[in-house]
PDB file of C-alpha atoms in Angstrom:
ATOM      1  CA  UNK A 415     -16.656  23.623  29.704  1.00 75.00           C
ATOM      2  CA  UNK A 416     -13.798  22.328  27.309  1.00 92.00           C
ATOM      3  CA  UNK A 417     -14.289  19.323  25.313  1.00 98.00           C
ATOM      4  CA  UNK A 418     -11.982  15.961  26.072  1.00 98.00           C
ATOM      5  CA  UNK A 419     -10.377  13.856  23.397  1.00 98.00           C
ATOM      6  CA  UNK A 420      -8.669   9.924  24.357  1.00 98.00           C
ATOM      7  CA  UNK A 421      -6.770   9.343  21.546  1.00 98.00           C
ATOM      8  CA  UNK A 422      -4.178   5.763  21.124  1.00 98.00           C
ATOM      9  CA  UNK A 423      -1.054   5.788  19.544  1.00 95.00           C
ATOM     10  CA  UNK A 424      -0.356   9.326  20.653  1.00 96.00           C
ATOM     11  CA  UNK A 425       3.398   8.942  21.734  1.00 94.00           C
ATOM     12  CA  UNK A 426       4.622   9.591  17.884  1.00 93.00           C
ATOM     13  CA  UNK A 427       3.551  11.072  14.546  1.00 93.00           C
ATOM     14  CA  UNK A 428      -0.164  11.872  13.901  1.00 95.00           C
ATOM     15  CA  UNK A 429      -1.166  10.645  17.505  1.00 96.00           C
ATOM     16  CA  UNK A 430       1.191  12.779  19.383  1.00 96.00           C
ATOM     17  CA  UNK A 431       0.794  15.964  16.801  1.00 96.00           C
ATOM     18  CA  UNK A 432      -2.805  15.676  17.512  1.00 98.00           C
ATOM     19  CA  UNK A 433      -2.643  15.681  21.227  1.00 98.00           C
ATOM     20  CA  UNK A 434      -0.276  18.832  20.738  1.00 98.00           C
ATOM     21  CA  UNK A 435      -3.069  20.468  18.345  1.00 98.00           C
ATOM     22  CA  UNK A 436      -6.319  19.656  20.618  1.00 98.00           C
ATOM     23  CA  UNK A 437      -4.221  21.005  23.774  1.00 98.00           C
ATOM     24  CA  UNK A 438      -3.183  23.934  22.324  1.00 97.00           C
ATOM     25  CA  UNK A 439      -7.247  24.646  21.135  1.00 97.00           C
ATOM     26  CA  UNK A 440      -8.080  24.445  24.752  1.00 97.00           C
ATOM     27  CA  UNK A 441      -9.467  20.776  24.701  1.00 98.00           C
ATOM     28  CA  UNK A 442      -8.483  18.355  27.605  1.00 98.00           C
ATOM     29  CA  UNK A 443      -6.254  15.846  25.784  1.00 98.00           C
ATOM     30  CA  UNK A 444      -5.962  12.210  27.289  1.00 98.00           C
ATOM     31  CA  UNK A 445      -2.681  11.209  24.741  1.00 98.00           C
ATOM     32  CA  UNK A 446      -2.748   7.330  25.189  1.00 98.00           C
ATOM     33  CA  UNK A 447       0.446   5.237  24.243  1.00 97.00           C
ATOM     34  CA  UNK A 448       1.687   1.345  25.091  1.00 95.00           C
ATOM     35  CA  UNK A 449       5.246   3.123  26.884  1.00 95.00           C
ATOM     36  CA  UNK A 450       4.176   6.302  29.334  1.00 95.00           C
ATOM     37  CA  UNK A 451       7.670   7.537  29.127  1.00 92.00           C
ATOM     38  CA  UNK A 452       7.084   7.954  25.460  1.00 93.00           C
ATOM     39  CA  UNK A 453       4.957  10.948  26.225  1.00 93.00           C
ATOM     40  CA  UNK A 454       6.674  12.530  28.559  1.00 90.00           C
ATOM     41  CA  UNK A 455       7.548  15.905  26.320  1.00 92.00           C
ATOM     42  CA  UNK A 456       3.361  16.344  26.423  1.00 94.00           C
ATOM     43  CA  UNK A 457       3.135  16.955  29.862  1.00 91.00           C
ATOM     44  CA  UNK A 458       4.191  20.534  29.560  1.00 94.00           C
ATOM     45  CA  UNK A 459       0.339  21.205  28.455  1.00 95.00           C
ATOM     46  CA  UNK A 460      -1.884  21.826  31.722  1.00 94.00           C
ATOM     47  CA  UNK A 461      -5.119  20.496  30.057  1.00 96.00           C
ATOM     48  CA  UNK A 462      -3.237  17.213  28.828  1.00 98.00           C
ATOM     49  CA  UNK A 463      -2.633  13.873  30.552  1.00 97.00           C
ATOM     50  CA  UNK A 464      -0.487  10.790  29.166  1.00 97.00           C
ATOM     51  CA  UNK A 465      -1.948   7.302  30.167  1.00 98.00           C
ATOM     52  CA  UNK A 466      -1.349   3.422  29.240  1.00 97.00           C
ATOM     53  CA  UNK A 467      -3.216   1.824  26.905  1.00 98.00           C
ATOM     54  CA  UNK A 468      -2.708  -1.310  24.984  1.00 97.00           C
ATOM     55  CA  UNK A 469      -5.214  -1.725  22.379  1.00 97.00           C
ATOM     56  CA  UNK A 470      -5.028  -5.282  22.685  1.00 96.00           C
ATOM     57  CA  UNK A 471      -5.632  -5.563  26.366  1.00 96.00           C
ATOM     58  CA  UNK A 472      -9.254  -4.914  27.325  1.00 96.00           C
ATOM     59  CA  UNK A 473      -8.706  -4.120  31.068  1.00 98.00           C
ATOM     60  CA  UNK A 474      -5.859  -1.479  29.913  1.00 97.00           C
ATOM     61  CA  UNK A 475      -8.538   0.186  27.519  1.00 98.00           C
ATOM     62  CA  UNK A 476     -11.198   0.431  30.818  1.00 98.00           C
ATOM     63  CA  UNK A 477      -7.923   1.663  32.864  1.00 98.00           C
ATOM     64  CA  UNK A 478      -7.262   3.745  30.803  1.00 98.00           C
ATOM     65  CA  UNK A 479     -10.984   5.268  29.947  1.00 98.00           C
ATOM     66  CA  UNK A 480     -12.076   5.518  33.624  1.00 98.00           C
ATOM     67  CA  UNK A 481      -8.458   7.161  34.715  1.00 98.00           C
ATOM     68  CA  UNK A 482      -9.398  10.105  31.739  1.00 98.00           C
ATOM     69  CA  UNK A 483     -12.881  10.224  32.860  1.00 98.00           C
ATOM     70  CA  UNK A 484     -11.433  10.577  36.170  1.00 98.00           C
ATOM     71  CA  UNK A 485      -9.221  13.621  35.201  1.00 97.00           C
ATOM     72  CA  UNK A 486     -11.646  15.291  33.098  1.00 98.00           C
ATOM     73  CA  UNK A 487     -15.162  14.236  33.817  1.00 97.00           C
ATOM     74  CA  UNK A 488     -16.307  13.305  30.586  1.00 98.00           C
ATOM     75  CA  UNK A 489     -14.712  12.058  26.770  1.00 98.00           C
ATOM     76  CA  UNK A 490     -16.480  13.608  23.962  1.00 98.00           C
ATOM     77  CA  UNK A 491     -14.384  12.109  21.307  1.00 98.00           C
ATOM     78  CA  UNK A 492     -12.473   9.092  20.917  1.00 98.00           C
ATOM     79  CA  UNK A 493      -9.820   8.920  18.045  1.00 98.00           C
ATOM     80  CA  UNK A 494      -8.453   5.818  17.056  1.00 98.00           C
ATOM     81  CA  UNK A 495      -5.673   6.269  15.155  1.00 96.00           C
ATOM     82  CA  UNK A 496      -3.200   3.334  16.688  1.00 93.00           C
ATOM     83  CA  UNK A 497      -1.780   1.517  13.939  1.00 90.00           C
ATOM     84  CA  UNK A 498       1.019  -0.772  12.415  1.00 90.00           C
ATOM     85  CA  UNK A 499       2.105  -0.758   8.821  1.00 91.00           C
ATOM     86  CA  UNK A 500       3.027  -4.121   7.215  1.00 94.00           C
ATOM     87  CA  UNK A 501       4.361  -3.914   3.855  1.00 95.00           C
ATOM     88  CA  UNK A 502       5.704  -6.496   0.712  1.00 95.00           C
ATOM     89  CA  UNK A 503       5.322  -9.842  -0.484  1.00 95.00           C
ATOM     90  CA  UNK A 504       1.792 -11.221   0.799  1.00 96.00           C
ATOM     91  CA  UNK A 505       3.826 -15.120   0.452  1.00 96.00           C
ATOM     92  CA  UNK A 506       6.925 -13.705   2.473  1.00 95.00           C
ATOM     93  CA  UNK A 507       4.341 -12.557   5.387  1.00 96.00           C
ATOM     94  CA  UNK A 508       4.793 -14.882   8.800  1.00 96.00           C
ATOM     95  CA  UNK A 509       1.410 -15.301  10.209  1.00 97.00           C
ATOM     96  CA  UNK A 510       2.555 -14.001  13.243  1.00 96.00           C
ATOM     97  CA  UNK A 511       2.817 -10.160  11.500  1.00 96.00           C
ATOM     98  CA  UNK A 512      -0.483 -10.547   9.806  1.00 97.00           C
ATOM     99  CA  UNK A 513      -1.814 -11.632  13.179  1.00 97.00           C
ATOM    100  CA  UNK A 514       0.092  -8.196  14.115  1.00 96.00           C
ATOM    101  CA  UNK A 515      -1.369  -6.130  11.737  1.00 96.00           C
ATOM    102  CA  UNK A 516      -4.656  -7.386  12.134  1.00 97.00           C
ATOM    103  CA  UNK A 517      -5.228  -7.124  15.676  1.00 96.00           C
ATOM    104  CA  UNK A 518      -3.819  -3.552  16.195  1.00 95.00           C
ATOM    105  CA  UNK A 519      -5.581  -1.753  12.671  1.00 96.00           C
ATOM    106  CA  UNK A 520      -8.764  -3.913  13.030  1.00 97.00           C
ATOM    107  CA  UNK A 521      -9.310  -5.998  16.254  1.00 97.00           C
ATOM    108  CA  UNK A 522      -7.521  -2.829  18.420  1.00 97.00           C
ATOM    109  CA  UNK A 523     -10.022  -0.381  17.157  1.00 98.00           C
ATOM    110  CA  UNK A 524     -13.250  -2.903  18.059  1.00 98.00           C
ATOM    111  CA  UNK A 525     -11.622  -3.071  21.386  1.00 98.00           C
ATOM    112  CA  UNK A 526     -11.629   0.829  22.215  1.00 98.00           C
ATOM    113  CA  UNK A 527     -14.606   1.281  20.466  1.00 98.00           C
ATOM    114  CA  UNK A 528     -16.457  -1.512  22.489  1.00 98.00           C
ATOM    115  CA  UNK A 529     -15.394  -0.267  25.856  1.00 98.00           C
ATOM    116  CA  UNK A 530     -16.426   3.499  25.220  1.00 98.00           C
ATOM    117  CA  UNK A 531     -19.757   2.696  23.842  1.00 98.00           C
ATOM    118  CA  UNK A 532     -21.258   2.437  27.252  1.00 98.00           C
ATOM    119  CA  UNK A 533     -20.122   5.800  28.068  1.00 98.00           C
ATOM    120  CA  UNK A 534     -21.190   7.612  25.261  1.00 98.00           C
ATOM    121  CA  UNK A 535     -24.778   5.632  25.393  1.00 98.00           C
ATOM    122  CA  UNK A 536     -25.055   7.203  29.358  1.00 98.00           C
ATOM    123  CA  UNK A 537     -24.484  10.667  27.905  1.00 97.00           C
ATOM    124  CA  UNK A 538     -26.580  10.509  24.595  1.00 98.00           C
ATOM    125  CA  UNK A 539     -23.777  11.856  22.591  1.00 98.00           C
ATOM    126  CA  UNK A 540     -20.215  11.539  21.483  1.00 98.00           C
ATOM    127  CA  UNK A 541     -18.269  11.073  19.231  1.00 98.00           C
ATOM    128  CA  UNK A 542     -15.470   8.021  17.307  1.00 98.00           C
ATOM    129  CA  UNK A 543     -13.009   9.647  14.873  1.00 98.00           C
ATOM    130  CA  UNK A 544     -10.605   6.992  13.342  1.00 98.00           C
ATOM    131  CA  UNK A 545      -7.567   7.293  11.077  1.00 95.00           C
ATOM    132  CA  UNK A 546      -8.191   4.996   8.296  1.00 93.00           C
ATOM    133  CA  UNK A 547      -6.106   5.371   5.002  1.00 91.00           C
ATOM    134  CA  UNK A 548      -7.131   6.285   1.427  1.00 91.00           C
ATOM    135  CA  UNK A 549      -5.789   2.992   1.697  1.00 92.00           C
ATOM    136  CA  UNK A 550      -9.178   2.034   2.910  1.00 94.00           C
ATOM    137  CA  UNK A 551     -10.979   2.791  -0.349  1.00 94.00           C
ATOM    138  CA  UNK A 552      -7.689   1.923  -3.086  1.00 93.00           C
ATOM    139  CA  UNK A 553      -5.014  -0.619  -3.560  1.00 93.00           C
ATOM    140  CA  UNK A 554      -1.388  -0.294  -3.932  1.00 93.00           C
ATOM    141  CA  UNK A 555       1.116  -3.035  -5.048  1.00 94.00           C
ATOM    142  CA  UNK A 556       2.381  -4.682  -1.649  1.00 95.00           C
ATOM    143  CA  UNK A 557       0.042  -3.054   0.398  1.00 94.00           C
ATOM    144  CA  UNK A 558      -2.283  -6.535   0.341  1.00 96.00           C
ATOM    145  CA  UNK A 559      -2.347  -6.943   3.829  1.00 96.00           C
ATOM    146  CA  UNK A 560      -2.277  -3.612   5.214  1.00 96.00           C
ATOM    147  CA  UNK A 561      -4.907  -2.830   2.866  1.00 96.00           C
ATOM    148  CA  UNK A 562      -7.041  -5.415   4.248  1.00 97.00           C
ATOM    149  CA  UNK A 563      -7.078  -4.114   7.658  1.00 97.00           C
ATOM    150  CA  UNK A 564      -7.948  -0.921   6.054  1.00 97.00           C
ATOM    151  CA  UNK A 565     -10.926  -1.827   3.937  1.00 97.00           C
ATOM    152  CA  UNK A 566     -12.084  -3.542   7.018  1.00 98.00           C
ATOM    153  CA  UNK A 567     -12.197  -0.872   8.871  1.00 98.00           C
ATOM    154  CA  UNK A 568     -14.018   1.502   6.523  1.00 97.00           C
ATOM    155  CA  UNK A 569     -17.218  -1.503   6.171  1.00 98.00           C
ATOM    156  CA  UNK A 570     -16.783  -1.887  10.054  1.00 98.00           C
ATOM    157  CA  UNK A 571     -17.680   1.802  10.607  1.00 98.00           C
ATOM    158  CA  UNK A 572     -19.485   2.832   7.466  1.00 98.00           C
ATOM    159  CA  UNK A 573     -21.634  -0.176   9.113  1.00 98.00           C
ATOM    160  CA  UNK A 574     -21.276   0.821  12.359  1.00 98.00           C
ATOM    161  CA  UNK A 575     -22.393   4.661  12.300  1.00 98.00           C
ATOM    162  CA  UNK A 576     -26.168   3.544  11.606  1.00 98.00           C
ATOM    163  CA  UNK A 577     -26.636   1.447  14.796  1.00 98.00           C
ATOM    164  CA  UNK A 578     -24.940   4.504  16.942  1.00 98.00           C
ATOM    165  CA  UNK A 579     -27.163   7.648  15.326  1.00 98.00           C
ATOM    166  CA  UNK A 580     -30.084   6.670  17.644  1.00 98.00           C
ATOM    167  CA  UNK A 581     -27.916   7.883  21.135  1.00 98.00           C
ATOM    168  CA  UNK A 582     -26.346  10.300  18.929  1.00 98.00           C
ATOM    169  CA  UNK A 583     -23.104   8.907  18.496  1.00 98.00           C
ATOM    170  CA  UNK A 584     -21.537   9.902  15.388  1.00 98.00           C
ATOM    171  CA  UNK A 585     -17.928   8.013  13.335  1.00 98.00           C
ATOM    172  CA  UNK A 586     -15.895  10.170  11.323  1.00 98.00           C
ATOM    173  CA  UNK A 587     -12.918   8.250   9.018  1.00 98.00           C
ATOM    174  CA  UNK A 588      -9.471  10.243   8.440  1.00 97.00           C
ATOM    175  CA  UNK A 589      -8.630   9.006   5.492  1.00 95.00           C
ATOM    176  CA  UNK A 590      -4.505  10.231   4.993  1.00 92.00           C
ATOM    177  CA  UNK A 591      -2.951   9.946   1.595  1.00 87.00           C
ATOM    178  CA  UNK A 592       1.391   9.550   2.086  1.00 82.00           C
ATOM    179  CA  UNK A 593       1.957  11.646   5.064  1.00 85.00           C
ATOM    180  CA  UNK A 594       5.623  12.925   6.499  1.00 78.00           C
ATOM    181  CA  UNK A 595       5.790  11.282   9.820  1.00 74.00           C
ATOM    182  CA  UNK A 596       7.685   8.383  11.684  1.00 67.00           C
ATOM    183  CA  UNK A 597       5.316   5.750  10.251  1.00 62.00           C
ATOM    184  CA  UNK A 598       7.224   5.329   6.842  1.00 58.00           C
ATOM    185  CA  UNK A 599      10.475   4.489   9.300  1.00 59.00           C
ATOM    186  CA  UNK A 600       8.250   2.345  10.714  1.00 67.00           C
ATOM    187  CA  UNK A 601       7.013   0.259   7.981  1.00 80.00           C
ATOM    188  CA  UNK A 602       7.780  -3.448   8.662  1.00 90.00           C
ATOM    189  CA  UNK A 603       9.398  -4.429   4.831  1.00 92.00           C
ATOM    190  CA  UNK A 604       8.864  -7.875   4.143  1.00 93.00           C
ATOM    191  CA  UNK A 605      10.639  -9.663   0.688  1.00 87.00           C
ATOM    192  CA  UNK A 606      11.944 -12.789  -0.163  1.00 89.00           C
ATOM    193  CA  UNK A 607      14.420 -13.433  -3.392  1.00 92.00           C
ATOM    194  CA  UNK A 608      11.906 -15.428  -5.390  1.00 93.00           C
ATOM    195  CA  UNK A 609      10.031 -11.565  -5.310  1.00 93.00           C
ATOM    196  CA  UNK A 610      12.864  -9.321  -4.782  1.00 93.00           C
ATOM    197  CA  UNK A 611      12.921  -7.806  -8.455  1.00 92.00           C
ATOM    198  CA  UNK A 612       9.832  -6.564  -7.860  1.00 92.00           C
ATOM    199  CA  UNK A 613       9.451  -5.632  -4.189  1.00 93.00           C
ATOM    200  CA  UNK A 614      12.584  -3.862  -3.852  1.00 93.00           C
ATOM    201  CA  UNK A 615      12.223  -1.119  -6.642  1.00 94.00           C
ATOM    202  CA  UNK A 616       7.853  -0.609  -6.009  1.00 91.00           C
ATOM    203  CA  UNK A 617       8.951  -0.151  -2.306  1.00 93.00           C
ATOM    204  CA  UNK A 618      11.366   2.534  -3.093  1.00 93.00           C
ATOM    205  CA  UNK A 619       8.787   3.883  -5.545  1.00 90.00           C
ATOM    206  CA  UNK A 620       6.431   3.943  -2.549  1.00 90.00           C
ATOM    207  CA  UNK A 621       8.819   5.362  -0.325  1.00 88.00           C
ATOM    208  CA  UNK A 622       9.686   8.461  -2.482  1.00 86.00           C
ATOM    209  CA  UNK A 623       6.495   9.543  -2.395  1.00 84.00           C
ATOM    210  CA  UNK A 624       6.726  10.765   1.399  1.00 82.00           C
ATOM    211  CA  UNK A 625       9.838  13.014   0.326  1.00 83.00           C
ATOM    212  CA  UNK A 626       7.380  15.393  -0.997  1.00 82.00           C
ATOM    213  CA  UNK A 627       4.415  14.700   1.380  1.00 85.00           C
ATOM    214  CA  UNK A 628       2.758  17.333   3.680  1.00 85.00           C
ATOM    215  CA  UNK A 629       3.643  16.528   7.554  1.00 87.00           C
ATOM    216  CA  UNK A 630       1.161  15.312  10.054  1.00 89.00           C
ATOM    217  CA  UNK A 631      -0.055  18.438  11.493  1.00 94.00           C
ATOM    218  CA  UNK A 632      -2.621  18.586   8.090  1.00 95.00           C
ATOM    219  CA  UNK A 633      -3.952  15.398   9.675  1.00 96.00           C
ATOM    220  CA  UNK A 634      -4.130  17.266  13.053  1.00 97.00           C
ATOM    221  CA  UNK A 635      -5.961  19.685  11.702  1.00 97.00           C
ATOM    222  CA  UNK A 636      -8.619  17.621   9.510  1.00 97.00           C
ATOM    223  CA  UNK A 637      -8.556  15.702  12.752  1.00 98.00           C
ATOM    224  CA  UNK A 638      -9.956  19.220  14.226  1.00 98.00           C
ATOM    225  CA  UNK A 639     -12.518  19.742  11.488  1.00 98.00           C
ATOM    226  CA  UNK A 640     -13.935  16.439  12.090  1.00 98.00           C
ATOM    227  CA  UNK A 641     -14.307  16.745  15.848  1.00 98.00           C
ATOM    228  CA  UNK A 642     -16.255  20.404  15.864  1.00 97.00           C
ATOM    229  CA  UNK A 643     -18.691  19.014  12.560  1.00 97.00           C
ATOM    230  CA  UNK A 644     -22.235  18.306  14.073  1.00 94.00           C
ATOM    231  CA  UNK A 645     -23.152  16.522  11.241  1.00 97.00           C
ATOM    232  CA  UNK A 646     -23.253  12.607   9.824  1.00 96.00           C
ATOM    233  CA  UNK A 647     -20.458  13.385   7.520  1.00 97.00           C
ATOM    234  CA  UNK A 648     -18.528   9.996   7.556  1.00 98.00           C
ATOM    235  CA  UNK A 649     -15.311  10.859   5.207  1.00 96.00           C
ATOM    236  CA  UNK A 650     -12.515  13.156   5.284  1.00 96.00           C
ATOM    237  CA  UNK A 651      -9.900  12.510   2.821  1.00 93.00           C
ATOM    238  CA  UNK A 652      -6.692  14.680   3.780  1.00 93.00           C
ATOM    239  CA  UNK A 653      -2.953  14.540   2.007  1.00 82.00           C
ATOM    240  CA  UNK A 654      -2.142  15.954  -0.779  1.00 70.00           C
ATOM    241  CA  UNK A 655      -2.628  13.502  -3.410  1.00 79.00           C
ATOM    242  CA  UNK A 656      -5.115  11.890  -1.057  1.00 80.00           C
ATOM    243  CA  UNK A 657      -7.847  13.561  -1.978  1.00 86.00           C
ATOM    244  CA  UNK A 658      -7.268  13.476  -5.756  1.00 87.00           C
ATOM    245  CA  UNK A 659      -6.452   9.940  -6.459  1.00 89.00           C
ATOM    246  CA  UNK A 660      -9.690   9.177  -4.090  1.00 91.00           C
ATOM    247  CA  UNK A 661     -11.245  11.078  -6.705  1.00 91.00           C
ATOM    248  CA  UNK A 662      -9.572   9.792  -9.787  1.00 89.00           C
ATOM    249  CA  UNK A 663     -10.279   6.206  -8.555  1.00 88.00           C
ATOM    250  CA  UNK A 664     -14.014   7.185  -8.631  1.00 89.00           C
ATOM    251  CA  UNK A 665     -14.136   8.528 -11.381  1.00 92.00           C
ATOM    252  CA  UNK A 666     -12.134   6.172 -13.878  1.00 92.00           C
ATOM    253  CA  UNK A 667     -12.781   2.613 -14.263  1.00 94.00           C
ATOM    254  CA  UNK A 668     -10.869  -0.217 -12.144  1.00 92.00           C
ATOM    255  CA  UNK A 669      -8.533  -0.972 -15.410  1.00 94.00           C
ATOM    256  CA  UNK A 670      -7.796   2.801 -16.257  1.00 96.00           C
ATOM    257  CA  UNK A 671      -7.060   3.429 -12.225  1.00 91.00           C
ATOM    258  CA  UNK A 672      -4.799   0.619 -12.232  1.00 93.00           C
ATOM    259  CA  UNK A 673      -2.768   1.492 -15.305  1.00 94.00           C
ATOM    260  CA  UNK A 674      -2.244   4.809 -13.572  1.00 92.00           C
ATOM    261  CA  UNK A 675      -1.065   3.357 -10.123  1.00 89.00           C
ATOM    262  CA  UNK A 676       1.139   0.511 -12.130  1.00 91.00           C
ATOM    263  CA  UNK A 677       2.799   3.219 -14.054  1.00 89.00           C
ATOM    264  CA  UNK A 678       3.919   4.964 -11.085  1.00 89.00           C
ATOM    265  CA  UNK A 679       4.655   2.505  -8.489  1.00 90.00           C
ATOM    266  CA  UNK A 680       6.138  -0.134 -10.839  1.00 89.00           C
ATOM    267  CA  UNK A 681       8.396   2.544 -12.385  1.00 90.00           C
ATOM    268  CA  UNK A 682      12.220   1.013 -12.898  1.00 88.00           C
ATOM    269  CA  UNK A 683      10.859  -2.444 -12.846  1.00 87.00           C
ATOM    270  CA  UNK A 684      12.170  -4.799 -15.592  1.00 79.00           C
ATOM    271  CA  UNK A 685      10.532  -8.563 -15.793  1.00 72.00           C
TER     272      UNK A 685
END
């Protein structure tokens, strides 16, 4: 019997390359998005469905679960990988975009992951795979807030994954390094003049750094690896400098790690 996979925030980049991946495996594929019509190119894949789900509205979420339970009789792995990207000056920053970036990295992912518990409990096993960030473990300059969300959700399931091993439940982080997808597009820029000698120039810094990133089907993939490992492994760094400055910031200390990231990010930068 093939395996089923929900995942949110399928309609573009690593959501939607994912959904393609899993389907073309064999798994059944429930590829949830806010806008149905966004996944309307998926539907050429028999074993994959498109449904609504906002992860901000709880009866959507239990729509949205019981419609792919529905279709498919079971979900074996949930993978949370919805997310918004809110980038510059920390002072510049409404707190209506915080509040954004807060309830769809953090409070979105408690939502799905509270609502599928019970189902996963009834069957005694299962499975919560989230995209995180190597973001989640190191800082970049005007990353504050987006970091945040990220760092909160590595201590919310490195916390999590001991109360769920007794129904045999197991959480799995994706943790990306720059990846080539729609999200940098997407980044929601935020600067002010009283910071615009700095944020302008470490942006663009930041922002070459996707020219010569892998695309999101590595994710896919590590996404893949994650969902057919049987054990407790929590982890899985995945990018190509991902995995090595995860390492590097490890190994060095704080100051020397810093120094490193200053000296490429702040590049250009005169004060």
């Amino acid at each position: 019997m093939s395996k089923t996979i929900l995942i949110t925030g399928a309609s573009t980049g690593i959501g939607k390359l994912t959904a393609i991946y899993f389907a073309e495996k064999g798994w059944n594929v429930s590829a949830t998005m806010r806008t149905t019509e966004k996944g309307r190119g998926l539907l050429k894949y028999s074993n994959l469905k498109v449904f609504a789900l906002d992860v901000m509205d709880e009866t959507s979420i239990s729509q949205a679960i019981d419609a792919t339970i529905s279709a498919f009789g079971t979900i074996d792995v949930l993978f949370n990988n919805a997310g918004y990207g809110l980038v510059g000056a920390f002072e510049a920053m409404s707190q209506v975009q915080i509040k954004k970036q807060f309830d769809t990295n953090v409070f979105g992912v408690m939502n799905v992951t509270k609502v599928i518990l019970p189902h996963f409990r009834a069957k005694k096993s299962g499975m919560i795979i989230n995209t995180t960030s190597m973001g989640g473990l190191i800082t970049f300059p005007l990353y504050s807030v987006y970091h945040s969300t990220k760092w909160a959700l590595e201590g919310f399931m490195e916390s999590l994954q001991f109360e769920l091993k007794q129904f045999n439940i197991k959480v799995k982080n994706i943790e990306p390094g720059a990846i080539k997808t729609e999200f940098e597009n997407a980044i929601d820029f935020v600067s002010t003049k009283d910071y615009d000698n700095y944020t302008i120039q470490a942006h663009k810094n930041m922002l070459d750094t996707y020219k010569t990133a892998p695309t999101g089907e590595v994710v896919a993939k590590k996404v893949w690896q994650a969902a057919n490992d049987n054990t407790y492994r929590l982890r899985y760094a995945v990018g190509g400098q991902g995995p090595i400055l995860l390492f590097m910031r490890w190994l060095l200390p704080l100051s020397w790690f810093t120094k490193m990231v200053s000296s490429q990010v702040e590049k250009g930068i005169k004060y």
